[in-house]
């Protein structure tokens, strides 16, 4: 029996603290989504269920860009710059991952054809001037009657994880006031079928990544841009991936993102900092670390979006496996009746939720700018989200195949496709090893290699 006096004290203490903590500053943490977010998420889900998913197997087999679906998405407003802006300006940051999860739940290959353009338009947004936003971002998507896709070309045969190894050169021709681009890009999503190609090239090779810049190359207005081999892939087969060659491609001076003046100033500063590093090691160390933090923040701000895509695939496979386990009977009872299967499903559900929480945390941090705050990344939170979600997608889709047994291994059921699609999430947008490197450096403050 409890002591009535102590009970009364506890009640009054709880009341006092409760009143204090219901003030606005105390109640900002919330995982609830609001009505607008729910409505947009459900709209994306309906499109994924009605349009994307029924077409998934066909476009996976065809290994072609699903133009009719992109067109349909553009007509209803799922594809296009307006939609991306709509997702981006959410001050909670959650709309972007909510919608990505739904579309990739529908099918990852088709959804990548809808979302691959975002890589190029985001690069224009993060690196370009407001004039460049107006000039190029809409052109990445075209119009509902004339849809376009765009490509972001950074990787090269010799420069994947190591972006400092980029060899594609951009040389400024003072005579004509044009940039001349030469080089080969690899694995470019939408490479060659896009009109707008955003190309990362080196302007001053002596400076490594600090000597690089991004350029807008509109294929329809230049000569010398050729698509190389279209790659035949393990998964994401409805999304086009190809090498792209640049042979003396000439573009106007103003096509460098951020503007030439700013680029020249940045390169001059990098040379000065390098010269100063020889004489004032400690000062150079400080500025180097500031540079690293800025670039970490840029990548951290988008990584969770890729994580949300992986969660969409994992959730789709988990749902198929759960349904199957409830209906498939062996030994006279549903296979979910065995702990060996039920516990797998319990782990799958838990891992998906854990990954989503990391994605939502990173999403909320990335939206700090929308709230007039500075994103405060400390432990590679964006990398944690992408790493966890990618690895969960691979594991969950593999377990889904196991639960479906022989059926899971065939193309009669979707989980083998989902497993193939999931694997890329430990490779692109920074491999799992590179994400661990980012996190290890962030937590240690050391230049772990
Ligand atoms: C379907 C698909 C779509 C893509 N889309 C695009 C795109 O649109 N634009 C674009 O620019 N690129 C794109 N890529 C390229 C992608 O980003 C690269 O494949 C990725 O960055 C890895 O580079 P890599 O393949 O050269 O592997 P590598 O860098 O050669 O890595 C090979 C292995 O070594 C490991 N490794 C490398 N360095 C380290 C290290 N320091 N420590 C520990 N391990 C390390 C890696 O983790 C990996 O396991 C795409 C790739 C694919 C497959």
PDB file of N, CA, C and O and ligand atoms in Angstrom, residues 119 152-157 159-162 186-189 233 235-236 241 424 427-434 437 449, ligand 1:
ATOM      1  N   UNK A 119      18.954  15.420 -58.864  1.00  0.00           N
ATOM      2  CA  UNK A 119      20.396  15.564 -58.589  1.00  0.00           C
ATOM      3  C   UNK A 119      20.940  16.794 -59.312  1.00  0.00           C
ATOM      4  O   UNK A 119      21.692  17.586 -58.739  1.00  0.00           O
ATOM      5  N   UNK A 152      23.311  14.609 -63.615  1.00  0.00           N
ATOM      6  CA  UNK A 152      24.403  15.187 -62.828  1.00  0.00           C
ATOM      7  C   UNK A 152      25.623  14.298 -63.039  1.00  0.00           C
ATOM      8  O   UNK A 152      25.597  13.110 -62.695  1.00  0.00           O
ATOM      9  N   UNK A 153      26.663  14.860 -63.636  1.00  0.00           N
ATOM     10  CA  UNK A 153      27.818  14.049 -64.029  1.00  0.00           C
ATOM     11  C   UNK A 153      29.037  14.435 -63.202  1.00  0.00           C
ATOM     12  O   UNK A 153      29.704  15.431 -63.512  1.00  0.00           O
ATOM     13  N   UNK A 154      29.287  13.650 -62.166  1.00  0.00           N
ATOM     14  CA  UNK A 154      30.474  13.877 -61.354  1.00  0.00           C
ATOM     15  C   UNK A 154      31.445  12.704 -61.517  1.00  0.00           C
ATOM     16  O   UNK A 154      32.605  12.883 -61.859  1.00  0.00           O
ATOM     17  N   UNK A 155      30.946  11.457 -61.295  1.00  0.00           N
ATOM     18  CA  UNK A 155      31.826  10.280 -61.301  1.00  0.00           C
ATOM     19  C   UNK A 155      32.504  10.078 -62.655  1.00  0.00           C
ATOM     20  O   UNK A 155      31.947  10.418 -63.698  1.00  0.00           O
ATOM     21  N   UNK A 156      33.694   9.521 -62.577  1.00  0.00           N
ATOM     22  CA  UNK A 156      34.461   9.173 -63.787  1.00  0.00           C
ATOM     23  C   UNK A 156      35.023   7.771 -63.594  1.00  0.00           C
ATOM     24  O   UNK A 156      35.059   7.269 -62.461  1.00  0.00           O
ATOM     25  N   UNK A 157      35.520   7.158 -64.672  1.00  0.00           N
ATOM     26  CA  UNK A 157      36.064   5.800 -64.496  1.00  0.00           C
ATOM     27  C   UNK A 157      37.112   5.748 -63.381  1.00  0.00           C
ATOM     28  O   UNK A 157      37.177   4.777 -62.631  1.00  0.00           O
ATOM     29  N   UNK A 159      37.382   8.115 -60.905  1.00  0.00           N
ATOM     30  CA  UNK A 159      37.009   9.002 -59.788  1.00  0.00           C
ATOM     31  C   UNK A 159      35.579   8.708 -59.340  1.00  0.00           C
ATOM     32  O   UNK A 159      34.621   9.279 -59.869  1.00  0.00           O
ATOM     33  N   UNK A 160      35.456   7.756 -58.412  1.00  0.00           N
ATOM     34  CA  UNK A 160      34.142   7.440 -57.852  1.00  0.00           C
ATOM     35  C   UNK A 160      34.069   8.024 -56.456  1.00  0.00           C
ATOM     36  O   UNK A 160      33.702   9.195 -56.258  1.00  0.00           O
ATOM     37  N   UNK A 161      34.512   7.226 -55.471  1.00  0.00           N
ATOM     38  CA  UNK A 161      34.545   7.745 -54.100  1.00  0.00           C
ATOM     39  C   UNK A 161      35.507   8.925 -53.991  1.00  0.00           C
ATOM     40  O   UNK A 161      35.287   9.844 -53.211  1.00  0.00           O
ATOM     41  N   UNK A 162      36.572   8.879 -54.788  1.00  0.00           N
ATOM     42  CA  UNK A 162      37.614   9.907 -54.699  1.00  0.00           C
ATOM     43  C   UNK A 162      37.364  11.015 -55.725  1.00  0.00           C
ATOM     44  O   UNK A 162      37.897  10.998 -56.831  1.00  0.00           O
ATOM     45  N   UNK A 186      31.223   8.841 -65.931  1.00  0.00           N
ATOM     46  CA  UNK A 186      30.773   7.441 -65.836  1.00  0.00           C
ATOM     47  C   UNK A 186      29.502   7.346 -65.003  1.00  0.00           C
ATOM     48  O   UNK A 186      29.272   8.192 -64.130  1.00  0.00           O
ATOM     49  N   UNK A 187      28.718   6.327 -65.256  1.00  0.00           N
ATOM     50  CA  UNK A 187      27.526   5.977 -64.455  1.00  0.00           C
ATOM     51  C   UNK A 187      26.539   7.143 -64.280  1.00  0.00           C
ATOM     52  O   UNK A 187      25.883   7.241 -63.232  1.00  0.00           O
ATOM     53  N   UNK A 188      26.417   8.005 -65.248  1.00  0.00           N
ATOM     54  CA  UNK A 188      25.542   9.170 -65.040  1.00  0.00           C
ATOM     55  C   UNK A 188      24.074   8.756 -65.205  1.00  0.00           C
ATOM     56  O   UNK A 188      23.687   8.271 -66.277  1.00  0.00           O
ATOM     57  N   UNK A 189      23.275   8.958 -64.157  1.00  0.00           N
ATOM     58  CA  UNK A 189      21.837   8.738 -64.259  1.00  0.00           C
ATOM     59  C   UNK A 189      21.282   9.741 -65.277  1.00  0.00           C
ATOM     60  O   UNK A 189      21.551  10.940 -65.158  1.00  0.00           O
ATOM     61  N   UNK A 233      22.270  -3.121 -65.848  1.00  0.00           N
ATOM     62  CA  UNK A 233      22.496  -3.130 -64.410  1.00  0.00           C
ATOM     63  C   UNK A 233      21.816  -4.297 -63.687  1.00  0.00           C
ATOM     64  O   UNK A 233      20.886  -4.914 -64.182  1.00  0.00           O
ATOM     65  N   UNK A 235      20.129  -3.806 -60.810  1.00  0.00           N
ATOM     66  CA  UNK A 235      18.821  -3.306 -60.368  1.00  0.00           C
ATOM     67  C   UNK A 235      18.595  -1.905 -60.917  1.00  0.00           C
ATOM     68  O   UNK A 235      19.348  -1.446 -61.779  1.00  0.00           O
ATOM     69  N   UNK A 236      17.535  -1.242 -60.423  1.00  0.00           N
ATOM     70  CA  UNK A 236      17.147   0.102 -60.926  1.00  0.00           C
ATOM     71  C   UNK A 236      17.168   0.114 -62.448  1.00  0.00           C
ATOM     72  O   UNK A 236      17.673   1.049 -63.078  1.00  0.00           O
ATOM     73  N   UNK A 241      21.333   4.648 -67.065  1.00  0.00           N
ATOM     74  CA  UNK A 241      22.661   4.991 -66.532  1.00  0.00           C
ATOM     75  C   UNK A 241      23.676   4.824 -67.666  1.00  0.00           C
ATOM     76  O   UNK A 241      23.697   3.767 -68.306  1.00  0.00           O
ATOM     77  N   UNK A 424      21.963  -1.002 -54.671  1.00  0.00           N
ATOM     78  CA  UNK A 424      22.661   0.230 -55.071  1.00  0.00           C
ATOM     79  C   UNK A 424      22.768   1.224 -53.902  1.00  0.00           C
ATOM     80  O   UNK A 424      23.641   2.096 -53.878  1.00  0.00           O
ATOM     81  N   UNK A 427      25.962   1.692 -52.399  1.00  0.00           N
ATOM     82  CA  UNK A 427      27.038   2.048 -53.342  1.00  0.00           C
ATOM     83  C   UNK A 427      26.980   3.520 -53.782  1.00  0.00           C
ATOM     84  O   UNK A 427      27.952   4.258 -53.616  1.00  0.00           O
ATOM     85  N   UNK A 428      25.814   3.958 -54.344  1.00  0.00           N
ATOM     86  CA  UNK A 428      25.874   5.329 -54.899  1.00  0.00           C
ATOM     87  C   UNK A 428      25.580   6.385 -53.838  1.00  0.00           C
ATOM     88  O   UNK A 428      25.222   6.064 -52.717  1.00  0.00           O
ATOM     89  N   UNK A 429      25.834   7.629 -54.219  1.00  0.00           N
ATOM     90  CA  UNK A 429      25.688   8.765 -53.282  1.00  0.00           C
ATOM     91  C   UNK A 429      26.573   8.555 -52.053  1.00  0.00           C
ATOM     92  O   UNK A 429      26.188   8.914 -50.937  1.00  0.00           O
ATOM     93  N   UNK A 430      27.733   7.961 -52.267  1.00  0.00           N
ATOM     94  CA  UNK A 430      28.661   7.654 -51.167  1.00  0.00           C
ATOM     95  C   UNK A 430      28.437   6.229 -50.690  1.00  0.00           C
ATOM     96  O   UNK A 430      27.362   5.912 -50.183  1.00  0.00           O
ATOM     97  N   UNK A 431      29.447   5.371 -50.870  1.00  0.00           N
ATOM     98  CA  UNK A 431      29.306   3.959 -50.464  1.00  0.00           C
ATOM     99  C   UNK A 431      29.158   3.877 -48.938  1.00  0.00           C
ATOM    100  O   UNK A 431      29.437   4.837 -48.217  1.00  0.00           O
ATOM    101  N   UNK A 432      28.789   2.686 -48.457  1.00  0.00           N
ATOM    102  CA  UNK A 432      28.661   2.496 -46.999  1.00  0.00           C
ATOM    103  C   UNK A 432      29.993   2.783 -46.305  1.00  0.00           C
ATOM    104  O   UNK A 432      30.030   3.354 -45.211  1.00  0.00           O
ATOM    105  N   UNK A 433      31.087   2.379 -46.974  1.00  0.00           N
ATOM    106  CA  UNK A 433      32.409   2.609 -46.350  1.00  0.00           C
ATOM    107  C   UNK A 433      32.681   4.116 -46.239  1.00  0.00           C
ATOM    108  O   UNK A 433      33.197   4.594 -45.231  1.00  0.00           O
ATOM    109  N   UNK A 434      32.308   4.857 -47.283  1.00  0.00           N
ATOM    110  CA  UNK A 434      32.559   6.307 -47.245  1.00  0.00           C
ATOM    111  C   UNK A 434      31.668   6.967 -46.179  1.00  0.00           C
ATOM    112  O   UNK A 434      32.102   7.884 -45.482  1.00  0.00           O
ATOM    113  N   UNK A 437      33.312   6.479 -43.000  1.00  0.00           N
ATOM    114  CA  UNK A 437      34.469   7.370 -42.918  1.00  0.00           C
ATOM    115  C   UNK A 437      34.027   8.764 -42.450  1.00  0.00           C
ATOM    116  O   UNK A 437      34.650   9.369 -41.571  1.00  0.00           O
ATOM    117  N   UNK A 449      41.576   7.479 -42.262  1.00  0.00           N
ATOM    118  CA  UNK A 449      41.647   7.105 -43.685  1.00  0.00           C
ATOM    119  C   UNK A 449      41.131   5.697 -43.912  1.00  0.00           C
ATOM    120  O   UNK A 449      41.131   4.874 -43.031  1.00  0.00           O
TER     121      UNK A 449
HETATM  122  C1  LIG B   1      23.062   2.956 -60.831  1.00  0.00           C
HETATM  123  C2  LIG B   1      24.090   4.014 -60.572  1.00  0.00           C
HETATM  124  C3  LIG B   1      23.753   5.338 -60.717  1.00  0.00           C
HETATM  125  C4  LIG B   1      24.713   6.326 -60.508  1.00  0.00           C
HETATM  126  N1  LIG B   1      24.386   7.641 -60.745  1.00  0.00           N
HETATM  127  C5  LIG B   1      25.352   8.574 -60.713  1.00  0.00           C
HETATM  128  C6  LIG B   1      25.071   9.923 -61.136  1.00  0.00           C
HETATM  129  O1  LIG B   1      23.947  10.255 -61.524  1.00  0.00           O
HETATM  130  N2  LIG B   1      26.096  10.817 -61.135  1.00  0.00           N
HETATM  131  C7  LIG B   1      27.346  10.483 -60.724  1.00  0.00           C
HETATM  132  O2  LIG B   1      28.218  11.348 -60.739  1.00  0.00           O
HETATM  133  N3  LIG B   1      27.655   9.221 -60.300  1.00  0.00           N
HETATM  134  C8  LIG B   1      26.688   8.263 -60.306  1.00  0.00           C
HETATM  135  N4  LIG B   1      26.976   6.970 -59.931  1.00  0.00           N
HETATM  136  C9  LIG B   1      28.336   6.637 -59.508  1.00  0.00           C
HETATM  137  C10 LIG B   1      28.427   6.333 -58.016  1.00  0.00           C
HETATM  138  O3  LIG B   1      28.254   7.514 -57.277  1.00  0.00           O
HETATM  139  C11 LIG B   1      29.764   5.628 -57.763  1.00  0.00           C
HETATM  140  O4  LIG B   1      29.684   4.340 -58.294  1.00  0.00           O
HETATM  141  C12 LIG B   1      30.099   5.594 -56.283  1.00  0.00           C
HETATM  142  O5  LIG B   1      30.437   6.874 -55.817  1.00  0.00           O
HETATM  143  C13 LIG B   1      31.269   4.654 -55.948  1.00  0.00           C
HETATM  144  O6  LIG B   1      32.365   4.902 -56.779  1.00  0.00           O
HETATM  145  P1  LIG B   1      33.080   3.691 -57.544  1.00  0.00           P
HETATM  146  O7  LIG B   1      32.013   2.889 -58.198  1.00  0.00           O
HETATM  147  O8  LIG B   1      34.152   4.244 -58.378  1.00  0.00           O
HETATM  148  O9  LIG B   1      33.689   2.788 -56.405  1.00  0.00           O
HETATM  149  P2  LIG B   1      35.140   2.973 -55.750  1.00  0.00           P
HETATM  150  O10 LIG B   1      35.306   4.354 -55.250  1.00  0.00           O
HETATM  151  O11 LIG B   1      36.163   2.432 -56.673  1.00  0.00           O
HETATM  152  O12 LIG B   1      35.004   2.001 -54.495  1.00  0.00           O
HETATM  153  C14 LIG B   1      35.143   0.586 -54.595  1.00  0.00           C
HETATM  154  C15 LIG B   1      35.086   0.028 -53.192  1.00  0.00           C
HETATM  155  O13 LIG B   1      36.180   0.553 -52.406  1.00  0.00           O
HETATM  156  C16 LIG B   1      35.669   1.190 -51.258  1.00  0.00           C
HETATM  157  N5  LIG B   1      36.489   2.350 -50.910  1.00  0.00           N
HETATM  158  C17 LIG B   1      36.918   3.350 -51.731  1.00  0.00           C
HETATM  159  N6  LIG B   1      37.605   4.255 -51.031  1.00  0.00           N
HETATM  160  C18 LIG B   1      37.605   3.857 -49.750  1.00  0.00           C
HETATM  161  C19 LIG B   1      38.140   4.375 -48.527  1.00  0.00           C
HETATM  162  N7  LIG B   1      38.815   5.539 -48.495  1.00  0.00           N
HETATM  163  N8  LIG B   1      37.948   3.686 -47.389  1.00  0.00           N
HETATM  164  C20 LIG B   1      37.252   2.519 -47.406  1.00  0.00           C
HETATM  165  N9  LIG B   1      36.729   1.971 -48.513  1.00  0.00           N
HETATM  166  C21 LIG B   1      36.900   2.633 -49.669  1.00  0.00           C
HETATM  167  C22 LIG B   1      34.242   1.594 -51.618  1.00  0.00           C
HETATM  168  O14 LIG B   1      33.454   1.789 -50.462  1.00  0.00           O
HETATM  169  C23 LIG B   1      33.800   0.409 -52.446  1.00  0.00           C
HETATM  170  O15 LIG B   1      33.385  -0.640 -51.621  1.00  0.00           O
HETATM  171  C24 LIG B   1      26.028   5.970 -60.109  1.00  0.00           C
HETATM  172  C25 LIG B   1      26.359   4.618 -59.951  1.00  0.00           C
HETATM  173  C26 LIG B   1      25.424   3.658 -60.198  1.00  0.00           C
HETATM  174  C27 LIG B   1      25.844   2.211 -60.079  1.00  0.00           C
END
